[in-house]
Short mmCIF file of C-alpha atoms and ligand atoms in Angstrom, two decimals:
data_model
loop_
_atom_site.label_atom_id
_atom_site.label_comp_id
_atom_site.label_asym_id
_atom_site.label_seq_id
_atom_site.Cartn_x
_atom_site.Cartn_y
_atom_site.Cartn_z
CA UNK A 1 0.00 0.00 0.00
CA UNK A 2 1.49 3.36 -0.99
CA UNK A 3 -0.13 6.49 0.26
CA UNK A 4 0.75 10.04 -0.69
CA UNK A 5 0.27 12.63 2.00
CA UNK A 6 1.17 16.28 2.18
CA UNK A 7 3.86 16.65 4.83
CA UNK A 8 4.92 19.74 6.71
CA UNK A 9 8.50 18.41 6.73
CA UNK A 10 10.08 19.16 3.34
CA UNK A 11 12.96 16.75 4.07
CA UNK A 12 10.69 13.78 3.45
CA UNK A 13 10.39 13.83 -0.30
CA UNK A 14 9.59 10.12 -0.61
CA UNK A 15 5.94 9.01 -0.46
CA UNK A 16 4.73 7.51 2.79
CA UNK A 17 4.33 3.76 2.55
CA UNK A 18 2.50 1.63 5.13
CA UNK A 19 4.06 -1.83 5.09
CA UNK A 20 4.86 -4.84 7.25
CA UNK A 21 7.48 -4.21 9.90
CA UNK A 22 10.80 -5.87 9.10
CA UNK A 23 13.88 -6.81 11.11
CA UNK A 24 15.78 -3.82 9.72
CA UNK A 25 13.19 -1.50 11.31
CA UNK A 26 13.99 -2.51 14.89
CA UNK A 27 16.52 0.19 15.77
CA UNK A 28 14.56 3.06 14.24
CA UNK A 29 11.32 1.79 15.76
CA UNK A 30 12.82 1.58 19.25
CA UNK A 31 14.18 5.13 18.91
CA UNK A 32 10.79 6.41 17.73
CA UNK A 33 9.02 4.75 20.69
CA UNK A 34 11.57 6.08 23.19
CA UNK A 35 11.00 9.59 21.83
CA UNK A 36 7.20 9.22 21.89
CA UNK A 37 6.72 7.51 25.26
CA UNK A 38 10.01 7.85 27.17
CA UNK A 39 12.49 5.20 28.15
CA UNK A 40 10.23 3.89 30.96
CA UNK A 41 7.53 2.81 28.52
CA UNK A 42 8.09 -0.81 29.59
CA UNK A 43 6.25 -0.05 32.83
CA UNK A 44 2.90 0.30 31.05
CA UNK A 45 0.26 -2.28 31.98
CA UNK A 46 -0.25 -3.15 28.30
CA UNK A 47 3.39 -4.22 28.20
CA UNK A 48 2.50 -7.13 30.52
CA UNK A 49 0.48 -8.54 27.59
CA UNK A 50 3.25 -8.00 25.05
CA UNK A 51 6.47 -8.98 26.81
CA UNK A 52 7.90 -12.28 25.60
CA UNK A 53 5.38 -12.49 22.74
CA UNK A 54 5.43 -11.85 19.01
CA UNK A 55 2.84 -9.53 17.47
CA UNK A 56 -0.20 -11.10 15.82
CA UNK A 57 0.58 -12.57 12.39
CA UNK A 58 0.71 -9.86 9.71
CA UNK A 59 -0.25 -7.14 12.19
CA UNK A 60 3.03 -5.32 12.88
CA UNK A 61 3.06 -2.30 10.58
CA UNK A 62 5.29 0.68 9.97
CA UNK A 63 4.94 3.87 7.99
CA UNK A 64 8.10 4.80 6.13
CA UNK A 65 9.28 7.48 3.74
CA UNK A 66 12.05 5.78 1.83
CA UNK A 67 14.51 4.51 4.43
CA UNK A 68 13.09 6.84 7.10
CA UNK A 69 10.69 5.18 9.55
CA UNK A 70 8.00 7.65 10.61
CA UNK A 71 5.35 5.54 12.35
CA UNK A 72 4.61 2.21 13.96
CA UNK A 73 1.66 0.17 15.20
CA UNK A 74 1.34 -3.40 16.39
CA UNK A 75 -1.52 -5.70 17.40
CA UNK A 76 -1.27 -8.63 19.78
CA UNK A 77 -3.28 -11.79 20.36
CA UNK A 78 -5.14 -11.81 23.67
CA UNK A 79 -8.21 -13.40 25.18
CA UNK A 80 -10.84 -11.31 26.97
CA UNK A 81 -11.60 -13.60 29.87
CA UNK A 82 -12.03 -17.24 28.87
CA UNK A 83 -12.45 -18.20 25.21
CA UNK A 84 -12.93 -14.76 23.71
CA UNK A 85 -10.04 -14.16 21.27
CA UNK A 86 -9.29 -10.53 20.46
CA UNK A 87 -6.42 -8.20 19.63
CA UNK A 88 -4.64 -5.63 21.78
CA UNK A 89 -3.50 -2.57 19.80
CA UNK A 90 -0.33 -0.70 20.67
CA UNK A 91 1.95 0.97 20.79
CA UNK A 92 0.97 3.46 18.10
CA UNK A 93 3.42 6.28 17.50
CA UNK A 94 4.33 8.76 14.79
CA UNK A 95 7.55 10.78 14.48
CA UNK A 96 7.04 14.00 16.45
CA UNK A 97 8.33 16.11 13.55
CA UNK A 98 5.51 15.13 11.22
CA UNK A 99 2.43 14.56 13.36
CA UNK A 100 -1.03 15.72 12.25
CA UNK A 101 -0.24 14.75 8.66
CA UNK A 102 -2.59 11.79 8.71
CA UNK A 103 0.04 9.09 9.28
CA UNK A 104 -1.49 7.87 12.55
CA UNK A 105 -4.84 7.55 10.79
CA UNK A 106 -3.27 5.64 7.91
CA UNK A 107 -1.67 3.16 10.30
CA UNK A 108 -4.87 2.74 12.30
CA UNK A 109 -7.09 2.18 9.26
CA UNK A 110 -4.66 -0.30 7.71
CA UNK A 111 -4.31 -2.19 11.01
CA UNK A 112 -8.07 -2.34 11.60
CA UNK A 113 -8.75 -3.33 8.00
CA UNK A 114 -6.21 -6.13 8.06
CA UNK A 115 -7.52 -7.39 11.42
CA UNK A 116 -11.07 -7.51 10.05
CA UNK A 117 -9.96 -9.22 6.84
CA UNK A 118 -8.06 -11.81 8.90
CA UNK A 119 -11.25 -12.71 10.77
CA UNK A 120 -10.45 -11.12 14.11
CA UNK A 121 -13.54 -10.16 16.09
CA UNK A 122 -12.54 -7.27 18.37
CA UNK A 123 -9.68 -4.92 19.21
CA UNK A 124 -8.97 -3.39 22.61
CA UNK A 125 -6.42 -0.77 23.66
CA UNK A 126 -5.43 1.60 26.45
CA UNK A 127 -5.22 5.13 25.06
CA UNK A 128 -6.73 8.56 24.65
CA UNK A 129 -10.44 8.22 23.82
CA UNK A 130 -10.54 11.65 22.10
CA UNK A 131 -8.07 10.29 19.53
CA UNK A 132 -9.30 6.72 19.16
CA UNK A 133 -13.03 7.45 19.03
CA UNK A 134 -12.67 8.50 15.37
CA UNK A 135 -11.87 4.86 14.56
CA UNK A 136 -14.87 3.59 16.55
CA UNK A 137 -13.21 2.78 19.88
CA UNK A 138 -15.28 3.35 23.02
CA UNK A 139 -15.48 2.37 26.69
CA UNK A 140 -18.77 0.54 26.03
CA UNK A 141 -18.80 -3.16 26.99
CA UNK A 142 -15.35 -2.87 28.63
CA UNK A 143 -16.63 -2.43 32.20
CA UNK A 144 -16.25 -6.06 33.26
CA UNK A 145 -12.85 -6.64 31.76
CA UNK A 146 -9.64 -5.97 33.63
CA UNK A 147 -6.01 -5.76 32.70
CA UNK A 148 -3.04 -7.38 34.48
CA UNK A 149 -2.25 -4.06 36.22
CA UNK A 150 -3.69 -0.61 36.82
CA UNK A 151 -5.53 1.10 33.98
CA UNK A 152 -7.72 4.19 33.81
CA UNK A 153 -11.25 3.07 32.89
CA UNK A 154 -11.76 6.13 30.66
CA UNK A 155 -8.76 4.99 28.57
CA UNK A 156 -9.69 1.30 28.36
CA UNK A 157 -11.36 1.07 24.95
CA UNK A 158 -12.81 -1.53 22.64
CA UNK A 159 -13.88 -1.87 19.01
CA UNK A 160 -16.09 -4.65 17.69
CA UNK A 161 -15.05 -5.89 14.24
CA UNK A 162 -17.96 -8.32 14.36
CA UNK A 163 -21.17 -6.86 15.82
CA UNK A 164 -21.75 -8.20 19.34
CA UNK A 165 -18.20 -9.51 19.74
CA UNK A 166 -17.83 -7.71 23.08
CA UNK A 167 -21.31 -8.59 24.40
CA UNK A 168 -20.95 -10.00 27.92
CA UNK A 169 -17.15 -9.67 27.88
CA UNK A 170 -15.90 -10.38 31.37
CA UNK A 171 -12.66 -11.39 33.07
CA UNK A 172 -8.93 -10.90 32.85
CA UNK A 173 -7.28 -9.93 29.57
CA UNK A 174 -4.50 -12.47 29.01
CA UNK A 175 -1.85 -12.94 26.31
CA UNK A 176 -2.26 -15.80 23.84
CA UNK A 177 0.26 -14.86 21.13
CA UNK A 178 3.24 -16.83 19.92
CA UNK A 179 6.13 -16.70 22.34
CA UNK A 180 9.36 -15.04 21.20
CA UNK A 181 11.76 -17.79 20.07
CA UNK A 182 14.84 -17.99 22.23
CA UNK A 183 18.37 -18.36 20.92
CA UNK A 184 21.22 -18.92 23.32
CA UNK A 185 19.18 -17.40 26.10
CA UNK A 186 18.53 -14.15 24.24
CA UNK A 187 15.19 -13.05 22.95
CA UNK A 188 15.20 -13.05 19.16
CA UNK A 189 14.65 -9.31 19.06
CA UNK A 190 17.78 -8.77 21.13
CA UNK A 191 19.70 -11.15 18.86
CA UNK A 192 18.59 -9.11 15.86
CA UNK A 193 19.71 -5.93 17.58
CA UNK A 194 23.16 -7.34 18.33
CA UNK A 195 23.53 -8.64 14.79
CA UNK A 196 22.68 -5.27 13.28
C1 COA B 201 -1.31 9.80 18.60
C2 COA B 201 -0.43 9.85 17.36
C3 COA B 201 -0.01 8.45 16.98
C4 COA B 201 -1.27 10.45 16.21
O1 COA B 201 -0.47 10.43 15.03
P1 COA B 201 -0.73 11.52 13.88
O2 COA B 201 0.01 11.05 12.67
O3 COA B 201 -0.42 12.88 14.39
O4 COA B 201 -2.30 11.34 13.68
P2 COA B 201 -3.23 11.92 12.55
O5 COA B 201 -2.47 12.89 11.69
O6 COA B 201 -3.92 10.81 11.89
O7 COA B 201 -4.31 12.70 13.40
C5 COA B 201 -3.98 13.92 13.97
C6 COA B 201 -5.18 14.46 14.74
O8 COA B 201 -5.30 13.70 15.96
C7 COA B 201 -5.27 14.61 17.05
N1 COA B 201 -4.64 13.95 18.18
C8 COA B 201 -3.38 13.49 18.25
N2 COA B 201 -3.16 12.95 19.46
C9 COA B 201 -4.31 13.10 20.14
C10 COA B 201 -4.70 12.75 21.45
N3 COA B 201 -3.86 12.13 22.30
N4 COA B 201 -5.96 13.03 21.83
C11 COA B 201 -6.82 13.65 20.99
N5 COA B 201 -6.50 13.99 19.73
C12 COA B 201 -5.25 13.72 19.33
C13 COA B 201 -4.48 15.80 16.54
O9 COA B 201 -4.76 16.95 17.27
C14 COA B 201 -4.97 15.90 15.12
O10 COA B 201 -6.21 16.54 15.09
P3 COA B 201 -6.69 17.34 13.78
O11 COA B 201 -6.83 16.33 12.68
O12 COA B 201 -8.01 17.92 14.19
O13 COA B 201 -5.62 18.33 13.52
C15 COA B 201 0.80 10.77 17.56
O14 COA B 201 0.35 12.02 18.02
C16 COA B 201 1.82 10.21 18.55
O15 COA B 201 2.69 9.46 18.17
N6 COA B 201 1.70 10.62 19.81
C17 COA B 201 2.65 10.18 20.84
C18 COA B 201 2.43 8.73 21.19
C19 COA B 201 0.99 8.48 21.59
O16 COA B 201 0.40 9.23 22.36
N7 COA B 201 0.43 7.37 21.05
C20 COA B 201 -0.93 7.00 21.27
C21 COA B 201 -1.13 6.34 22.57
S1 COA B 201 -2.56 6.97 23.40
#
């Protein structure tokens, strides 16, 4: 998917492309996330559902202008209480120099579209409702779900990809994704980083 957007930053002359995240994106993605959320981002409750896991198949996306990575979003396999498969979205971040150019929206729409096409039923996230409501996320039907750590209820949002998918949702949100393969005691991501 190639998308042309009008950017405020004249340095980025290449078109913005939303594509699958690749191993070569790791360093730039980590730097982008550190800048967006701070180095203590690992303390977030959502991280408890991501650590040691791989993102959902085909649902780790980046936005790039040529070799320059400008945005990232990932989705993760979880279950909402027993036997209710869903996806957790996050983190979503866009390079601070070129925000409000539509890149966050591009990443969100591509991620949601792919999730729906792949047969997923619902997406949850912890984030700012004033931003995510434009994609259909709301606190509705999230009241009886809880995360493995503290979370502000007003920021705990859900989106049904299949109507009724969150009806009666209740219980602990738990990770169900593929575990990160280990190689000589190092997580694969760390091995990639060291090899780079
Ligand atoms: C949130 C984020 C990904 C949006 O990326 P983006 O490329 O600027 O998004 P878009 O261009 O599609 O949309 C921009 C619009 O969203 C609004 N917006 C951005 N962040 C917002 C927020 N937290 N709450 C409400 N509105 C927000 C902007 O004001 C802008 O509004 P406008 O269209 O009326 O001008 C980006 O601001 C970012 O990386 N923020 C830091 C990390 C973060 O907060 N991630 C989300 C976790 S809650």
